[in-house]
Coordinates of C-alpha atoms and ligand atoms in Angstrom, one line a residue:
X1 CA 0.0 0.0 0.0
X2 CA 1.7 3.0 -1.4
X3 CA -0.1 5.6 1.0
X4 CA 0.6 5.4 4.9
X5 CA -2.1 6.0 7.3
X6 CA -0.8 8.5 10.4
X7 CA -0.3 5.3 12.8
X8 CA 1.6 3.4 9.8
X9 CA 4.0 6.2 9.7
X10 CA 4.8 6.3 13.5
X11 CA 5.4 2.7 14.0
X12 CA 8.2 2.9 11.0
X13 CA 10.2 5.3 13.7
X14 CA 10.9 2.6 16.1
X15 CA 14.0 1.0 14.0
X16 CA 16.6 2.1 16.4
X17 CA 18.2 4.8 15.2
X18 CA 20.1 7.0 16.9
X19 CA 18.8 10.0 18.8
X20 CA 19.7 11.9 21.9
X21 CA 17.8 14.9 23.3
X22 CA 18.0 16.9 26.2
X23 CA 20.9 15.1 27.5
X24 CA 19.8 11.5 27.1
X25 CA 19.5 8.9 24.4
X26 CA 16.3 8.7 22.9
X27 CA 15.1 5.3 22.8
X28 CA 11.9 5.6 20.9
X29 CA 11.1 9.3 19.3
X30 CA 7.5 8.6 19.0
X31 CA 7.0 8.2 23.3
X32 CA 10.0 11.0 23.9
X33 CA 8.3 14.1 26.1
X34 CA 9.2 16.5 23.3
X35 CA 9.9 14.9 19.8
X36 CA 6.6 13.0 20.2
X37 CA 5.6 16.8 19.1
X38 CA 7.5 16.5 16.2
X39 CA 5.7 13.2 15.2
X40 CA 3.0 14.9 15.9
X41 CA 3.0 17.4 13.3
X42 CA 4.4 15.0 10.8
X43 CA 1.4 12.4 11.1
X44 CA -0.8 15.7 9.8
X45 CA 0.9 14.8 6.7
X46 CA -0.6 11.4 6.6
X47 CA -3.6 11.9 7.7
X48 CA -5.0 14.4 4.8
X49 CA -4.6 11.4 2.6
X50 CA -7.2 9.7 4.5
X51 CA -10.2 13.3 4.6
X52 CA -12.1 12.5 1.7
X53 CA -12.5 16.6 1.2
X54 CA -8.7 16.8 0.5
X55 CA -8.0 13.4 -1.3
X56 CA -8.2 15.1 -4.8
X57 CA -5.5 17.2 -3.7
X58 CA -3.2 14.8 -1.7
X59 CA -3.5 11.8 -3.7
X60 CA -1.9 11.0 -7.3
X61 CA -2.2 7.9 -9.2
X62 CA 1.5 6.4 -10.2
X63 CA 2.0 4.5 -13.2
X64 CA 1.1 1.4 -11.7
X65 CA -2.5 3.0 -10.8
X66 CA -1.8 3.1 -7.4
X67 CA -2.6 5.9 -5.1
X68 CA 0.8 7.9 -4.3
X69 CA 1.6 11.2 -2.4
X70 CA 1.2 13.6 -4.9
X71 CA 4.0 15.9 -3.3
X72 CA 6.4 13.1 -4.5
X73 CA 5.1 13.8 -8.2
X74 CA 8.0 15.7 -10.8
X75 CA 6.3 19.4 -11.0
X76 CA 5.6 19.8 -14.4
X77 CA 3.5 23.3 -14.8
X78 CA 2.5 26.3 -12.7
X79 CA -0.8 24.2 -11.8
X80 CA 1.6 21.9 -9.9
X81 CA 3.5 24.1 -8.1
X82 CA 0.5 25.8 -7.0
X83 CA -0.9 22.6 -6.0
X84 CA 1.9 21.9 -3.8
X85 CA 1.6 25.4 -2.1
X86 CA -1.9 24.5 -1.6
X87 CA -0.7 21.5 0.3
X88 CA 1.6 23.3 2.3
X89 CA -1.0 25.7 3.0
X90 CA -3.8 23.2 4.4
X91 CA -1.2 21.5 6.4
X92 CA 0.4 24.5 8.1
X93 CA -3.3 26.2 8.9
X94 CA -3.7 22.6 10.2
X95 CA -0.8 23.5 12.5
X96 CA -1.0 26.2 13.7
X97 CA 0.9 27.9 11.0
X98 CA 3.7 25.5 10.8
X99 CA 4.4 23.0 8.2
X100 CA 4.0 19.2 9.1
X101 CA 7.4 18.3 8.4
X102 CA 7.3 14.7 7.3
X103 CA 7.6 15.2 3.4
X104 CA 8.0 19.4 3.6
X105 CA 12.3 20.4 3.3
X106 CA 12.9 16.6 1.3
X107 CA 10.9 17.0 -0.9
X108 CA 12.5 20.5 -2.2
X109 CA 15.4 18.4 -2.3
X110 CA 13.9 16.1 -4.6
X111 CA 12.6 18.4 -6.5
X112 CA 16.3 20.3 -6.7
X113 CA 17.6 17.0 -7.8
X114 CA 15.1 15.6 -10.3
X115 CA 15.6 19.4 -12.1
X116 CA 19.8 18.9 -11.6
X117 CA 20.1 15.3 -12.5
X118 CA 18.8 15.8 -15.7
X119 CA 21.2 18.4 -16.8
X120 CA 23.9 16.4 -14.9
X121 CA 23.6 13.4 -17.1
X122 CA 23.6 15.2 -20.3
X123 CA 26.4 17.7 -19.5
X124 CA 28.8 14.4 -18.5
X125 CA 26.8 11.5 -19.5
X126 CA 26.7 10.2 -15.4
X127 CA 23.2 8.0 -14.4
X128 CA 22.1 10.0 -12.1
X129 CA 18.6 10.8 -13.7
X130 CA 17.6 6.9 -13.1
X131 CA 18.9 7.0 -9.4
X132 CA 17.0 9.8 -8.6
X133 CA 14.1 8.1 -10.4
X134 CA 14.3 5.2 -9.0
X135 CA 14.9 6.8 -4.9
X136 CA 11.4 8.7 -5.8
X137 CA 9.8 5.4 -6.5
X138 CA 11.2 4.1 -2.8
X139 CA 9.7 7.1 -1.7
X140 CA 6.5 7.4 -3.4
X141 CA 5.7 3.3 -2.5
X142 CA 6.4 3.5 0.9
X143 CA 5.0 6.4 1.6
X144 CA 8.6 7.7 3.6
X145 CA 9.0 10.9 5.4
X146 CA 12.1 12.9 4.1
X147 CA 14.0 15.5 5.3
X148 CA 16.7 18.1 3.1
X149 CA 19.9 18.3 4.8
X150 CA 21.9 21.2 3.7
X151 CA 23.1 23.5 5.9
X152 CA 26.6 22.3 6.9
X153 CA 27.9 23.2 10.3
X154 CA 30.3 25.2 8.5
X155 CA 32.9 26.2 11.0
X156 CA 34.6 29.5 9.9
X157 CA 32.7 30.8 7.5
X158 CA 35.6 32.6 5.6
X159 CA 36.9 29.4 5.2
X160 CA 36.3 26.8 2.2
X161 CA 35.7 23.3 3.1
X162 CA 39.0 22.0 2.4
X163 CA 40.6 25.2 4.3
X164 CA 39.2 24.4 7.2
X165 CA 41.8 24.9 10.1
X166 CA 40.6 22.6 13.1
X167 CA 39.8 19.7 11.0
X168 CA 38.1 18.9 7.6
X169 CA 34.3 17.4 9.3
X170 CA 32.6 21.3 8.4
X171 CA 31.3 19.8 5.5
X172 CA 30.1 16.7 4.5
X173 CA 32.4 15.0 2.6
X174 CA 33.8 11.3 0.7
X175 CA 36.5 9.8 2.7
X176 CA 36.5 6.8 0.7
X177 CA 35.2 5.8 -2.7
X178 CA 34.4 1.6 -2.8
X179 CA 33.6 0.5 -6.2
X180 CA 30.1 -0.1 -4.4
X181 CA 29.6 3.1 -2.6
X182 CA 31.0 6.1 -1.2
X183 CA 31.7 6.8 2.6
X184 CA 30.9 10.1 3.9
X185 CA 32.2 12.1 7.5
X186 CA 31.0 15.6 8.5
X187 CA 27.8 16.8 9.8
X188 CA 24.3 18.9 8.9
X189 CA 22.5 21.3 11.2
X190 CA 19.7 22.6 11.4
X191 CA 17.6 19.8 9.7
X192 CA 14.1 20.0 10.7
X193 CA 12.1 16.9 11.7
X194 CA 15.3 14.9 11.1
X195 CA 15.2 12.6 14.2
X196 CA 11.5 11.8 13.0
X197 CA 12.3 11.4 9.3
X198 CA 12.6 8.1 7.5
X199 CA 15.1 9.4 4.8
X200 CA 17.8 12.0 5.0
X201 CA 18.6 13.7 2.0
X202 CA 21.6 15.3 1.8
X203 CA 22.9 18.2 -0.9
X204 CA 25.5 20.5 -0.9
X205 CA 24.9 23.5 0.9
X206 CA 27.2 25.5 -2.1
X207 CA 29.2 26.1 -4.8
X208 CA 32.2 24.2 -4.8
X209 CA 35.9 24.3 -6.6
X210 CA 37.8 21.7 -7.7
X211 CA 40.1 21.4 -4.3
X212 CA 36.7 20.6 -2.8
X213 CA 36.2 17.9 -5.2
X214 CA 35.1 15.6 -2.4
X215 CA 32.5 18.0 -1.1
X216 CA 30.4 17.9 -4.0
X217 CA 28.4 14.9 -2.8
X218 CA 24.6 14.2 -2.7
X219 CA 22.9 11.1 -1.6
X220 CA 20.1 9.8 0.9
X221 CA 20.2 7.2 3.3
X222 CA 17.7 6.3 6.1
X223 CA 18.0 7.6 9.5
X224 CA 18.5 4.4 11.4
X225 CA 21.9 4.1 8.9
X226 CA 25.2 2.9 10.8
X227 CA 27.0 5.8 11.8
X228 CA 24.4 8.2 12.0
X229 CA 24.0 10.1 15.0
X230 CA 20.7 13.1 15.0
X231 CA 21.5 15.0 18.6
X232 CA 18.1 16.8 18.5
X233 CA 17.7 21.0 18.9
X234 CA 17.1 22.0 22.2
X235 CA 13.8 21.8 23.6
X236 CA 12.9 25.6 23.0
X237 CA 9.9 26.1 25.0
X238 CA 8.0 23.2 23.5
X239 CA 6.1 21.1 25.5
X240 CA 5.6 23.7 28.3
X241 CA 2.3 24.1 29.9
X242 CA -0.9 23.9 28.3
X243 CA -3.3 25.5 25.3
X244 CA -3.9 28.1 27.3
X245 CA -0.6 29.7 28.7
X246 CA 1.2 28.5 25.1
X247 CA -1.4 27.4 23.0
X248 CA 1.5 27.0 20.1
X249 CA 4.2 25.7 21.6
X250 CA 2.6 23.3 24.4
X251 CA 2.1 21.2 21.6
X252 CA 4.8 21.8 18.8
X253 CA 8.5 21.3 19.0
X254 CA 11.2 22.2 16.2
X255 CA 12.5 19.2 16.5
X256 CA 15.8 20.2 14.4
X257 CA 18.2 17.8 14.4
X258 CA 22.5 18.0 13.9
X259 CA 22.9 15.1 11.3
X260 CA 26.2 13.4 12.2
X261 CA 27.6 11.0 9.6
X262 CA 30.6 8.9 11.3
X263 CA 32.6 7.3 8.6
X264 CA 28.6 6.2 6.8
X265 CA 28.5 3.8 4.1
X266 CA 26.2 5.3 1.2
X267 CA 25.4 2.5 -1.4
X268 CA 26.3 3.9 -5.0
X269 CA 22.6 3.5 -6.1
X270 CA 21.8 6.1 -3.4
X271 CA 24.7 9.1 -4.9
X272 CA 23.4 11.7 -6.6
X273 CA 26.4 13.9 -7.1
X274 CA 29.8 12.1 -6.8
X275 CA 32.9 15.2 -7.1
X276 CA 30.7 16.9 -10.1
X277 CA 31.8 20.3 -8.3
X278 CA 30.1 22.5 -11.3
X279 CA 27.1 21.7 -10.3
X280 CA 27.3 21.8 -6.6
X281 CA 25.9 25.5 -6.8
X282 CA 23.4 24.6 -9.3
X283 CA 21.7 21.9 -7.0
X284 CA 21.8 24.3 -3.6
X285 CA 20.4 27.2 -5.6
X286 CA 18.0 24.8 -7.4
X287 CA 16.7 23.7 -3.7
X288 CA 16.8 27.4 -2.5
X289 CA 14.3 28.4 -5.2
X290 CA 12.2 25.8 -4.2
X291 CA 12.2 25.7 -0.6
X292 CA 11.8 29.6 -0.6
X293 CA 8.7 29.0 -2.3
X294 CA 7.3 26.5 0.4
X295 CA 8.8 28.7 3.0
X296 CA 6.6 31.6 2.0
X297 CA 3.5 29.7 1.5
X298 CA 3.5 28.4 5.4
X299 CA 4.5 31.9 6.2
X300 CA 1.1 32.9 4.6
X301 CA -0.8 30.4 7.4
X302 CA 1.3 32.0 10.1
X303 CA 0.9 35.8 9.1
X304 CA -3.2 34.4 9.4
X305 CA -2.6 33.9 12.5
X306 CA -1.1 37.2 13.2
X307 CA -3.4 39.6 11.7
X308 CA -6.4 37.5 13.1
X309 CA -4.8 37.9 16.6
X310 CA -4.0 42.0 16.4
X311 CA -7.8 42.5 15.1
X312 CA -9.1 40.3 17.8
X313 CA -7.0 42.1 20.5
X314 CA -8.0 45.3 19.0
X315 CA -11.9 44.2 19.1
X316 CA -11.7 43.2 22.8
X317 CA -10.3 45.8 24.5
X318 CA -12.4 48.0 22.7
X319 CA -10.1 49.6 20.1
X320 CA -11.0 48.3 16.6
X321 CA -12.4 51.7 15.4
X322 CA -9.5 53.7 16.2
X323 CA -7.7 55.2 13.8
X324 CA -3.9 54.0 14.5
X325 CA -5.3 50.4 15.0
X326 CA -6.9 50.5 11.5
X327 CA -3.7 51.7 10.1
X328 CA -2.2 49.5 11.8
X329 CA -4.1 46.6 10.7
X330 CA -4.3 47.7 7.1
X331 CA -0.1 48.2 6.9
X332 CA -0.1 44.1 8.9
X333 CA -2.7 43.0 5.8
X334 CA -0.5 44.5 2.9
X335 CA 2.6 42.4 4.5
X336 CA 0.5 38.9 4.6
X337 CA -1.3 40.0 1.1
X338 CA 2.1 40.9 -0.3
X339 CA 3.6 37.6 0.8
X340 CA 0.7 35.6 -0.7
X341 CA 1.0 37.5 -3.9
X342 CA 4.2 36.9 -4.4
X343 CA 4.5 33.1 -3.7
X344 CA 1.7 33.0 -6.0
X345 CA 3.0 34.4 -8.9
X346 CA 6.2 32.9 -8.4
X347 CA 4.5 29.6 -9.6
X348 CA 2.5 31.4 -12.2
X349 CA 6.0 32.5 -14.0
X350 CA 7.5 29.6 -13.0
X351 CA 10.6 28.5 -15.6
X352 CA 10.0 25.8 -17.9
X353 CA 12.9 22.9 -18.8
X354 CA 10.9 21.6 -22.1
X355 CA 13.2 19.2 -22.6
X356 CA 12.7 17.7 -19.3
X357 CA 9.1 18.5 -19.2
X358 CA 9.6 19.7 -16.0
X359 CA 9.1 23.4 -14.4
X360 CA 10.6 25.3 -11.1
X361 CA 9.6 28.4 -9.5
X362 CA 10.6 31.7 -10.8
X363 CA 13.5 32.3 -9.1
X364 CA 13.8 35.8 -8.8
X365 CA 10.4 36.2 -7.6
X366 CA 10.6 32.8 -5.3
X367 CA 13.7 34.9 -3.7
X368 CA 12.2 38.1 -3.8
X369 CA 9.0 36.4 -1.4
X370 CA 11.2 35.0 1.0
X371 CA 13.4 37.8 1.2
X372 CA 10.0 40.2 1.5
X373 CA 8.4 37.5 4.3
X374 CA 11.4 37.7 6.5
X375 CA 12.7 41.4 6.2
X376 CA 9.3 42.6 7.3
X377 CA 8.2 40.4 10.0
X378 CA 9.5 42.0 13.5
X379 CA 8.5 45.2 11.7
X380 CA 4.8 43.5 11.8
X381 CA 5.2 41.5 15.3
X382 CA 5.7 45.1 16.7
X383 CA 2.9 46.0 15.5
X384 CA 1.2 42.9 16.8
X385 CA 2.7 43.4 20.0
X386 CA 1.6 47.3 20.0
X387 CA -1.8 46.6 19.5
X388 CA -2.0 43.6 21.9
X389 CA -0.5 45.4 24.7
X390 CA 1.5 44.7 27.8
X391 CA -0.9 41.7 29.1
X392 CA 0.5 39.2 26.7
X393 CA 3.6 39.1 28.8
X394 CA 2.5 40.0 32.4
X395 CA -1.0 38.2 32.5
X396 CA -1.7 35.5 34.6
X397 CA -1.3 31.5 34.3
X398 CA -4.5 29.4 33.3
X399 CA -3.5 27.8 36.2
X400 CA -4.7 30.5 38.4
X401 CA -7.4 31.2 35.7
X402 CA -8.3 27.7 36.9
X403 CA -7.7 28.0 40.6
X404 CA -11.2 28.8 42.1
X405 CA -9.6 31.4 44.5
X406 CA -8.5 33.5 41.7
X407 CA -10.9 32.8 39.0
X408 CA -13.5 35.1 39.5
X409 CA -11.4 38.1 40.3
X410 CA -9.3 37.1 37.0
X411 CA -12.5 37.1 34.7
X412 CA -13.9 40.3 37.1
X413 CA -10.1 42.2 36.1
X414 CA -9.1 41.8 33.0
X415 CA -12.3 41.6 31.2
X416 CA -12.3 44.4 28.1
X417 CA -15.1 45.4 25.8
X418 CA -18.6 44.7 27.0
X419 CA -19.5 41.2 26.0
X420 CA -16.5 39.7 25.7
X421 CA -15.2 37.1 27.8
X422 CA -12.1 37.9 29.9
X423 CA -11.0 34.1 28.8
X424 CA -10.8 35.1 25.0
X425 CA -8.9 38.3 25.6
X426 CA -6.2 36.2 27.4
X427 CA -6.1 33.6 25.7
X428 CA -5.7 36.0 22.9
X429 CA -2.7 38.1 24.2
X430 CA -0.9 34.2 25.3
X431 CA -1.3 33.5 21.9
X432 CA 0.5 36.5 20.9
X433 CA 2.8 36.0 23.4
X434 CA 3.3 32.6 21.5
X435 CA 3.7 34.4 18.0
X436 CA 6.6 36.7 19.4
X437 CA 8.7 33.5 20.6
X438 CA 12.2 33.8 19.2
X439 CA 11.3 30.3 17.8
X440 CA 9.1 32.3 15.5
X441 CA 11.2 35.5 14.8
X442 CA 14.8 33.5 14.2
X443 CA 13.3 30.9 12.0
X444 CA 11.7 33.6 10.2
X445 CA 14.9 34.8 9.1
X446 CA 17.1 31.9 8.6
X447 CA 14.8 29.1 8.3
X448 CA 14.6 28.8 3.8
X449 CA 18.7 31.0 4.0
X450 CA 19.4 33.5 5.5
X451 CA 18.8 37.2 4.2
X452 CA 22.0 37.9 2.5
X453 CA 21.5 34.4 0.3
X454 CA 18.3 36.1 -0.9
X455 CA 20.2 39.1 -1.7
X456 CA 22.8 37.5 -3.5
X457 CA 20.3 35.7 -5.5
X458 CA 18.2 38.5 -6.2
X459 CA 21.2 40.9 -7.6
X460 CA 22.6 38.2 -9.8
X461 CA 19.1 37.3 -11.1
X462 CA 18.2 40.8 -11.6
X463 CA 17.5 42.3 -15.4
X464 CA 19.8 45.4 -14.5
X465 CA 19.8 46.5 -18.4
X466 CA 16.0 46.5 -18.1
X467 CA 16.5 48.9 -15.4
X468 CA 19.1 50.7 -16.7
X469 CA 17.7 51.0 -20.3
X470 CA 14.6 52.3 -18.4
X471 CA 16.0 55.0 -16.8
X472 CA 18.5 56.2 -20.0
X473 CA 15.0 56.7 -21.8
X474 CA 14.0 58.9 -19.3
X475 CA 17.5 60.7 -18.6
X476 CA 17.3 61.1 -22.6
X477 CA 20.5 59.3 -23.1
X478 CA 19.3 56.4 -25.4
X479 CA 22.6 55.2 -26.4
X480 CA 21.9 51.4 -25.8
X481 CA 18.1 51.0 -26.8
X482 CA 16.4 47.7 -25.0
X483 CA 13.9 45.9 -27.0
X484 CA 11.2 46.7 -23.9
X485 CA 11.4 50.3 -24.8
X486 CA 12.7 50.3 -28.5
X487 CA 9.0 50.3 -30.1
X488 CA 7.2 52.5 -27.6
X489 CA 5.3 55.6 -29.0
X490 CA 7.4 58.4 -28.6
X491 CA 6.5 60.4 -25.0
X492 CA 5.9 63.5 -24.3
X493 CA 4.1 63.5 -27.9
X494 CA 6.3 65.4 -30.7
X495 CA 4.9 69.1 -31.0
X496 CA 2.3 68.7 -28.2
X497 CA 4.0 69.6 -25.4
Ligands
FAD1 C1 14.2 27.0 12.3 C2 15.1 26.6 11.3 C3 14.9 25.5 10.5 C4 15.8 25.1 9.5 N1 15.6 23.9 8.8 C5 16.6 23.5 8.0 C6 16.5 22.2 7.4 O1 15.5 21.5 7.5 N2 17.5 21.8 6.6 C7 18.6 22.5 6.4 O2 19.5 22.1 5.6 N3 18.8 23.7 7.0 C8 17.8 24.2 7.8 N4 17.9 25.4 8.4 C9 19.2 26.2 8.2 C10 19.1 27.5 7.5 O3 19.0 27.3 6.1 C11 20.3 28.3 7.9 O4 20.1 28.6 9.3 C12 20.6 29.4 7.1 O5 21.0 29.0 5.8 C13 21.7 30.3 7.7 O6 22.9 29.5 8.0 P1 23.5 29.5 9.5 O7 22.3 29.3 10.4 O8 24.6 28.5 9.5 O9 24.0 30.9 9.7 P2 25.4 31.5 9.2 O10 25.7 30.9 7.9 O11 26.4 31.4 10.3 O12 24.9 33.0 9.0 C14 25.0 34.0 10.0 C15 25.4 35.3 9.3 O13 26.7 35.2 8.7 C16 26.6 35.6 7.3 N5 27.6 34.8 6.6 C17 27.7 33.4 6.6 N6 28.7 33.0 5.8 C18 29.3 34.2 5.3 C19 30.4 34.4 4.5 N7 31.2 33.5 4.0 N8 30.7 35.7 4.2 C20 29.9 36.8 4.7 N9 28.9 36.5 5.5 C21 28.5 35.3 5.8 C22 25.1 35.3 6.9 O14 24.7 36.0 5.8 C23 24.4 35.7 8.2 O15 24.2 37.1 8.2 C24 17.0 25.9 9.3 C25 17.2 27.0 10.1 C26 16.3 27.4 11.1 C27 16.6 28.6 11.9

């Protein structure tokens, strides 16, 4: 049965891998205090399969006529991209704004890989089109969870892989090549949902030269591999207290995991880049333009959230009609508006490989979204916060809402406008309190790259002469016509003026 059910998917977790968190070994992920969280979130991407509302958009037939994960599926048009931000979408309004997890980051790998392979192969005649075909068939029968593992821990980051000064782990590399497979040493960080994942996909994190020759490396292998070691991120605040003091984080956790690959053996049907170093960069960027994309279509579900609590908080204490609040709460609507937009119409343009018959977001635009989701966000939480006021730090616990000593006196105190129970408004301003968590505002800017890669991309995908040629036309110094502006009727009008 190619499609898991929720319950399917858990019990595939107990194959003893290895996992610690918070200072212990994790013997089972799916009973652990705070990575059962993580599961969690992940089963949300089985169960859709299984809500006859969503089936249509969850479920593909493969080849074989057998019902498959359509996130699995090659995109091929705008229609599927925007199908897969639809799916993104459902799941993350599902939780509370964040994505699932079990088939979210991999899968932007695949994608980067099914797009790469295919030029790979023909630039220098390698295989790797029918590996990566034949992994997605694994993956699409069996219904796995995959997680992208990119970001390297680096070390010093003015320092190339192979100039690393401490030692040459940074970055995942080959420290043997067997005529059978390829073993691999370094470790990934960052890598969300990893200890919960079935898969690990792993692709450069950049461009490489030829002195890091055995950088250049791609490949997946599953979690419970010998030699891997997932020490899990930090419990945050998940797991705290209860839906009312943290209604998002009581029951989320990040759940990012630092991949450690001691000495692995990868099997060579499972490379997908083996010292190719010219195409190192294209893969990473290939992923980035994808997993942008995704990035700012969860971002949409979460800016929901945001603009739904500041117009609630507004509402009950009494405030909605005042002017700065509606300014406010019209400058918080153009953000999420301007993110959805964008995201959008990054699928819309998307770029089409004809001879691949596949397609990939618009890259500028994909980077542009990101770039505009994160840049603006504390801007938008302070106005959040502003609105919301100082309660959504200092109010008190649901347990002494709770506590029949302090209840009524609670409800008497910090009820607002007339008619609205002193429960919602602080149950409001926790959830607030929840939105402003630095879990929220750090992944916001470094979850999908960090600002400067957006940057980067942006200025070297730019159409500078279009801009340029523009403004010569209006400076009058046409010396370099553009064919946008060549044919235009000539302004102001000869001999009207
Ligand atoms: C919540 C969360 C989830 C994530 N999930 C995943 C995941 O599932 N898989 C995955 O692979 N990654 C994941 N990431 C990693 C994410 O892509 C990285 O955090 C991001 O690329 C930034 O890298 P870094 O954190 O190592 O920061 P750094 O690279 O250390 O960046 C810090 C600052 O240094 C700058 N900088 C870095 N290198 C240079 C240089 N050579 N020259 C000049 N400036 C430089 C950066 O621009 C930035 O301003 C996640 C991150 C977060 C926060």
């Amino acid at each position: 049965m190619a499609i898991k059910t929720p319950r399917e998917y858990v019990e595939t977790l107990k194959d003893g891998r290895v996992v610690f968190s918070d200072g212990k070994r994790v013997n089972d992920v799916t009973t652990d205090k705070y990575l059962k969280l993580r599961v969690g979130m992940h089963m949300i991407d089985y169960a859709f399969a299984f809500e006859p509302k969503y089936r249509d958009i969850f479920v593909e037939e493969d080849e074989d006529g057998e019902p498959v994960s359509f996130v699995y599926v090659p995109a091929r048009n705008a229609n599927d991209l925007l199908r897969r931000r639809e799916i993104i979408q459902l799941v993350s309004r599902t939780c509370y704004g964040f994505p699932g997890g079990a088939k979210f980051t991999g899968i932007d790998a695949l994608n980067a890989l099914t797009v790469v392979s295919r030029r790979i192969d023909k630039a220098v005649g390698t295989k790797y089109i029918e590996r990566v075909e034949k992994f997605r068939k694994l993956l699409m029968k069996n219904d796995l969870s995959v997680v992208a593992a990119v970001s390297d821990v680096k070390g010093d980051r003015s320092l190339r892989p192979s100039k690393q000064i401490d030692h040459q782990d940074y970055y995942v590399h080959v420290v043997d090549r067997r005529p059978d497979g390829l073993v691999v040493r370094g470790a990934k960080t960052h890598i969300s949902g990893a200890p919960c994942a079935n898969e690990i996909l792993v692709i450069p994190s950049r461009r490489h030269t030829e002195e890091d020759k055995d950088y250049a490396v791609s490949f997946s292998i599953p979690a419970n591999t010998k030699g891997v070691t997932i020490i899990n991120s930090s419990r945050e605040i998940s797991g705290q207290g209860n839906d009312f003091d943290d209604p998002i984080f009581s029951v989320r956790h990040g759940g990012h995991g630092t991949v450690i690959f001691d000495d692995v053996f990868v099997p060579m049907e499972r490379v997908f880049l083996n010292g190719e170093t010219v195409f190192s960069g294209e893969i990473a960027y290939m992923f980035g333009d994808f997993h942008r994309l995704s990035g700012d279509a969860y971002k949409y579900a979460q800016l929901e959230i945001m603009i739904g609590a500041a117009a609630l908080m507004a509402e009950y204490n009494g405030l909605e009609k005042a002017n700065h609040i509606r300014n406010k709460l019209a400058t918080l609507v153009i953000y999420c508006e301007g993110v959805e937009a964008l995201g959008r119409q990054a699928c819309v343009d998307c770029v089409l490989e004809p001879e691949f018959g596949l397609a990939y977001p618009n890259p500028l635009i994909s980077n542009t979204a990101k770039y505009f989701f994160a840049n603006y966000y504390h801007e938008s939480l302070k106005l959040v916060e502003d609105i919301a006021g100082g309660l959504v730090v200092t109010s008190p616990s649901g347990k002494d809402f709770d506590n029949p000593e302090t209840r009524d006196l609670i409800k008497k105190y910090f009820g607002g406008k007339h008619g609205i129970p002193s429960e919602h408004r602080l149950r409001m301003a926790k959830l607030v309190k929840d939105l402003g968590a630095s879990d929220y505002d750090v992944c916001t800017i470094h979850a999908e790259g960090s600002l400067e890669a957006q940057r980067m991309s942006v200025y070297t995908l730019a159409d500078f002469d279009r801009y340029k040629a523009a403004a010569r036309r209006v400076a009058r110094i046409d010396q370099k016509p553009h064919e946008l502006f060549a044919n235009l009727p000539k302004f102001p009008v000869p001999g009207f003026h």
